[in-house]
Coordinates of C-alpha atoms in Angstrom, one line a residue:
M1 CA -0.7 -11.7 -2.6
L2 CA -3.0 -14.1 -0.9
T3 CA -5.9 -15.6 -2.8
D4 CA -8.8 -17.9 -2.1
A5 CA -7.6 -21.2 -3.7
K6 CA -11.2 -22.1 -4.6
S7 CA -12.6 -18.8 -5.9
G8 CA -9.4 -17.1 -7.0
R9 CA -10.4 -13.8 -5.3
F10 CA -7.7 -11.9 -3.5
V11 CA -7.9 -12.1 0.3
T12 CA -7.1 -9.3 2.8
Q13 CA -7.6 -8.4 6.4
R14 CA -11.1 -7.2 5.4
Q15 CA -12.2 -10.8 5.0
V16 CA -9.6 -12.5 7.3
P17 CA -8.6 -10.0 10.0
Q18 CA -6.4 -12.6 11.7
L19 CA -3.9 -12.0 8.9
A20 CA -2.8 -9.1 11.0
L21 CA -1.1 -11.5 13.3
I22 CA 1.3 -12.8 10.6
K23 CA 4.8 -11.3 11.2
V24 CA 6.8 -10.8 8.0
S25 CA 10.6 -10.4 8.1
I26 CA 13.5 -10.6 5.6
D27 CA 16.7 -12.5 6.3
T28 CA 19.2 -10.6 4.2
K29 CA 22.0 -13.2 4.7
S30 CA 20.0 -16.1 3.3
S31 CA 17.8 -13.8 1.1
T32 CA 14.6 -15.3 2.4
L33 CA 11.2 -14.0 3.3
E34 CA 10.0 -15.4 6.6
L35 CA 6.4 -15.6 7.9
S36 CA 5.5 -16.5 11.4
A37 CA 2.3 -16.4 13.5
P38 CA 1.4 -17.0 17.2
S39 CA -0.5 -20.2 16.5
M40 CA 1.9 -21.7 14.0
P41 CA 4.6 -24.1 15.3
T42 CA 6.9 -23.4 12.3
T43 CA 8.2 -20.4 10.4
L44 CA 7.5 -20.3 6.6
Q45 CA 10.6 -19.5 4.7
L46 CA 10.5 -18.5 1.1
P47 CA 13.1 -17.2 -1.4
L48 CA 13.0 -13.4 -1.5
H49 CA 13.4 -13.4 -5.3
P50 CA 11.8 -16.7 -6.5
Q51 CA 12.7 -17.9 -9.9
P52 CA 10.2 -19.0 -12.6
G53 CA 10.4 -22.7 -13.2
V54 CA 12.3 -23.3 -10.0
D55 CA 10.4 -21.7 -7.1
L56 CA 7.3 -20.6 -8.9
G57 CA 4.5 -22.8 -10.3
E58 CA 1.3 -22.3 -12.2
Q59 CA 0.1 -18.9 -13.3
Y60 CA -3.2 -17.5 -12.0
K61 CA -5.2 -14.4 -12.9
V62 CA -6.5 -12.3 -10.0
R63 CA -9.0 -9.4 -10.2
I64 CA -7.8 -6.4 -8.2
W65 CA -10.6 -3.9 -8.3
Y66 CA -10.6 -2.8 -12.0
D67 CA -7.5 -4.7 -13.1
D68 CA -6.6 -8.3 -14.0
V69 CA -3.2 -9.1 -12.5
Y70 CA -1.2 -12.3 -13.1
G71 CA 0.8 -14.1 -10.5
R72 CA 2.5 -17.4 -10.0
C73 CA 2.0 -19.8 -7.1
C74 CA 4.7 -19.8 -4.5
G75 CA 4.5 -23.6 -3.9
E76 CA 2.7 -26.2 -1.9
A77 CA 4.6 -25.5 1.4
A78 CA 3.3 -21.8 1.4
Q79 CA -0.2 -22.9 0.5
A80 CA -0.2 -25.5 3.3
W81 CA 1.1 -23.1 5.9
L82 CA -1.4 -20.4 5.1
T83 CA -4.3 -22.8 4.7
T84 CA -3.6 -24.1 8.2
F85 CA -3.4 -20.6 9.7
V86 CA -6.5 -19.2 8.0
G87 CA -8.6 -22.3 8.2
K88 CA -9.5 -22.5 4.5
P89 CA -7.6 -23.1 1.3
I90 CA -5.3 -20.1 0.6
R91 CA -2.8 -19.7 -2.1
L92 CA 0.3 -17.3 -2.1
L93 CA 1.1 -15.6 -5.4
Y94 CA 4.2 -13.8 -6.6
K95 CA 3.7 -11.1 -9.2
D96 CA 4.5 -12.6 -12.6
S97 CA 7.5 -10.6 -13.9
A98 CA 6.5 -11.4 -17.5
E99 CA 3.2 -9.6 -17.1
T100 CA 2.7 -5.8 -16.9
R101 CA 0.1 -3.9 -14.9
L102 CA 0.0 -0.3 -16.1
V103 CA -1.7 2.5 -14.2
S104 CA -3.2 5.3 -16.3
R105 CA -5.5 7.2 -13.9
Y106 CA -4.7 10.6 -12.3
L107 CA -1.3 11.0 -14.1
P108 CA 0.4 14.0 -15.7
D109 CA 0.8 14.1 -19.4
D110 CA 3.3 11.8 -21.2
E111 CA 5.8 14.6 -21.7
T112 CA 5.9 15.2 -17.9
C113 CA 5.6 11.6 -16.7
H114 CA 8.3 9.7 -18.7
L115 CA 7.8 6.4 -16.9
P116 CA 4.4 4.6 -17.6
P117 CA 3.5 3.7 -13.9
Q118 CA 3.5 0.0 -13.2
S119 CA 2.0 -1.7 -10.1
G120 CA 2.0 -5.2 -8.7
F121 CA -0.6 -6.3 -6.2
A122 CA -1.2 -2.9 -4.6
D123 CA -4.7 -1.4 -4.9
V124 CA -3.5 1.1 -7.5
F125 CA -0.2 3.0 -7.4
P126 CA 3.1 1.5 -6.3
F127 CA 3.6 4.1 -3.5
H128 CA 1.5 5.2 -0.6
I129 CA 2.6 8.2 1.5
I130 CA 1.6 9.2 5.0
T131 CA 3.1 12.0 7.1
D132 CA 3.7 11.9 10.9
T133 CA 2.1 15.3 11.2
S134 CA -1.2 14.1 9.8
L135 CA -1.2 10.9 11.8
D136 CA -0.6 13.0 15.0
H137 CA -3.7 15.1 14.1
V138 CA -5.8 12.0 13.4
N139 CA -4.9 10.6 16.8
Q140 CA -6.3 13.7 18.5
H141 CA -9.7 12.9 17.0
V142 CA -10.1 9.1 17.4
P143 CA -10.8 7.1 20.5
L144 CA -7.8 4.7 20.1
P145 CA -4.2 5.3 19.2
L146 CA -3.3 4.5 15.6
T147 CA 0.0 3.8 14.1
H148 CA 1.3 3.8 10.5
H149 CA 0.6 0.0 10.4
H150 CA -3.2 0.7 10.5
F151 CA -2.8 2.5 7.1
R152 CA 0.0 0.4 5.5
P153 CA 2.1 3.1 3.8
N154 CA 5.4 2.3 2.2
I155 CA 6.7 5.9 2.6
V156 CA 6.4 7.7 5.9
L157 CA 7.6 11.4 6.0
S158 CA 8.4 13.5 9.0
A159 CA 8.3 17.3 8.8
T160 CA 11.5 19.3 9.5
N161 CA 9.3 22.3 10.3
S162 CA 7.5 22.0 13.6
D163 CA 4.8 24.4 12.2
A164 CA 4.0 22.2 9.3
P165 CA 0.2 21.8 9.0
P166 CA -1.5 18.4 9.0
Y167 CA -2.6 17.1 5.6
D168 CA -0.3 19.4 3.7
E169 CA 0.5 16.4 1.5
E170 CA -3.0 16.8 0.0
T171 CA -1.7 19.8 -1.9
W172 CA 1.4 18.1 -3.3
K173 CA 1.7 17.3 -6.9
R174 CA 5.5 16.6 -7.3
I175 CA 8.0 15.9 -4.6
E176 CA 11.8 15.6 -5.0
F177 CA 14.1 13.1 -3.2
D178 CA 17.7 14.0 -2.6
S179 CA 20.1 11.1 -3.5
S180 CA 23.6 10.2 -2.2
E181 CA 25.0 10.9 -5.6
D182 CA 24.3 14.6 -5.4
K183 CA 21.4 14.2 -7.7
T184 CA 17.6 14.5 -7.3
W185 CA 14.7 12.5 -8.6
S186 CA 11.0 13.2 -8.5
M187 CA 7.8 11.4 -7.6
F188 CA 4.3 12.4 -8.7
V189 CA 1.6 12.6 -6.0
T190 CA -1.5 11.5 -7.8
S191 CA -4.5 11.3 -5.5
R192 CA -5.9 10.9 -2.0
T193 CA -6.2 7.4 -0.6
P194 CA -9.8 6.3 0.1
R195 CA -9.9 4.1 3.2
C196 CA -11.7 0.8 3.6
T197 CA -12.6 -0.9 6.9
M198 CA -9.1 -2.3 7.3
P199 CA -8.0 0.3 9.9
N200 CA -10.7 -1.2 12.1
V201 CA -8.7 -4.4 12.6
D202 CA -7.2 -4.7 16.1
L203 CA -3.6 -5.5 15.2
S204 CA -2.9 -7.1 18.6
T205 CA -5.8 -9.6 18.4
G206 CA -6.4 -10.0 14.7
T207 CA -10.1 -9.2 15.0
M208 CA -12.4 -6.6 13.5
R209 CA -13.5 -4.0 16.1
S210 CA -17.3 -4.2 16.7
D211 CA -17.7 -0.5 17.4
G212 CA -16.6 0.6 13.8
E213 CA -13.6 2.6 15.1
P214 CA -11.6 4.4 13.9
I215 CA -13.4 4.7 10.6
K216 CA -16.5 5.8 12.4
S217 CA -14.6 8.8 13.9
L218 CA -12.6 9.5 10.7
R219 CA -15.8 9.8 8.8
K220 CA -16.6 13.0 10.8
F221 CA -13.6 14.9 9.6
R222 CA -11.8 13.0 6.8
C223 CA -14.4 13.0 4.1
T224 CA -12.3 15.7 2.4
D225 CA -12.1 14.8 -1.3
P226 CA -14.4 17.1 -3.5
G227 CA -14.8 14.4 -6.1
K228 CA -15.8 11.7 -3.6
P229 CA -17.2 13.6 -0.6
T230 CA -18.5 10.5 1.1
Y231 CA -15.2 8.7 1.1
V232 CA -13.0 8.6 4.1
C233 CA -9.5 9.6 2.9
F234 CA -6.1 9.5 4.5
G235 CA -2.7 9.3 2.8
M236 CA -1.7 10.0 -0.8
Q237 CA -1.0 7.7 -3.8
A238 CA 2.2 8.3 -5.7
T239 CA 4.4 7.1 -8.6
P240 CA 8.1 7.8 -9.5
Q241 CA 9.0 9.9 -12.5
H242 CA 11.8 7.6 -13.5
A243 CA 12.8 4.0 -12.9
G244 CA 15.9 2.8 -11.0
Q245 CA 15.8 5.2 -8.1
V246 CA 16.6 4.4 -4.4
I247 CA 14.6 5.3 -1.3
R248 CA 16.5 5.3 1.9
L249 CA 15.9 6.1 5.6
G250 CA 16.6 9.7 6.4
Q251 CA 16.3 11.0 2.8
V252 CA 15.4 14.6 2.4
V253 CA 12.2 15.2 0.5
T254 CA 11.2 18.6 -0.9
V255 CA 7.8 19.7 -2.3
R256 CA 8.4 21.1 -5.8
E257 CA 4.9 21.5 -7.1
R258 CA 1.5 21.9 -5.5
G259 CA -2.0 21.7 -6.9
F260 CA -5.5 20.3 -6.6
H261 CA -6.7 16.7 -6.1
S262 CA -10.1 15.3 -6.8
L263 CA -11.2 11.7 -7.2
T264 CA -13.2 12.2 -10.4
Q265 CA -12.8 8.6 -11.6
P266 CA -12.4 5.2 -9.9
L267 CA -8.9 4.4 -8.5

């Protein structure tokens, strides 16, 4: 996570839209995380799995909405690279593995959800689901084409049924993933995802659109949560039922339980 080195507050594309221009890649051979940007003459290379006391420095506390989260500084080289790009002191933090951030809202009972959900620097839950069918429908009602990158999911699902309705995921409560070991495992779908202004960032220029789109258009048909009827919602939050599972490209996902979602408390 990026934080303001002076205030300690987390920094996103809402405050610094040019962050959209940073390209992130993983070199599996060297096990490094690589950051590059159009205006930067060098590529920032960092260990993919930094070790405390070796690659990580001082611990810092960051407030993410309603939670205090602890991270460790990824070093002076990362801070210098990001500070140069952004134009103000920026620190890169790695989630401190010694600290736990539990998520307790919108969950089934303990007997059903055996794994206390943990999250890192995400807004709330560790997984964010978007479906191609719903994104296609959104693109029929906004003045500019949108991609998954505008909404930043880490799970994208495509329907095998051409008649699948858009936003069907808003009725899901538990979905099941097939595994290569002839076993299945489940993920709980916990709530809708309220949207901030970040989809308004032009990803090609790293600037915030002045016309308020696409949130302006989304507000006309995506204020759909009964608990927060003024919130623009798109995508679903989720958490796994058990630890140690693997998600892979092309995996079959089946809806096992459906139900009602309402944002009755803060995410």
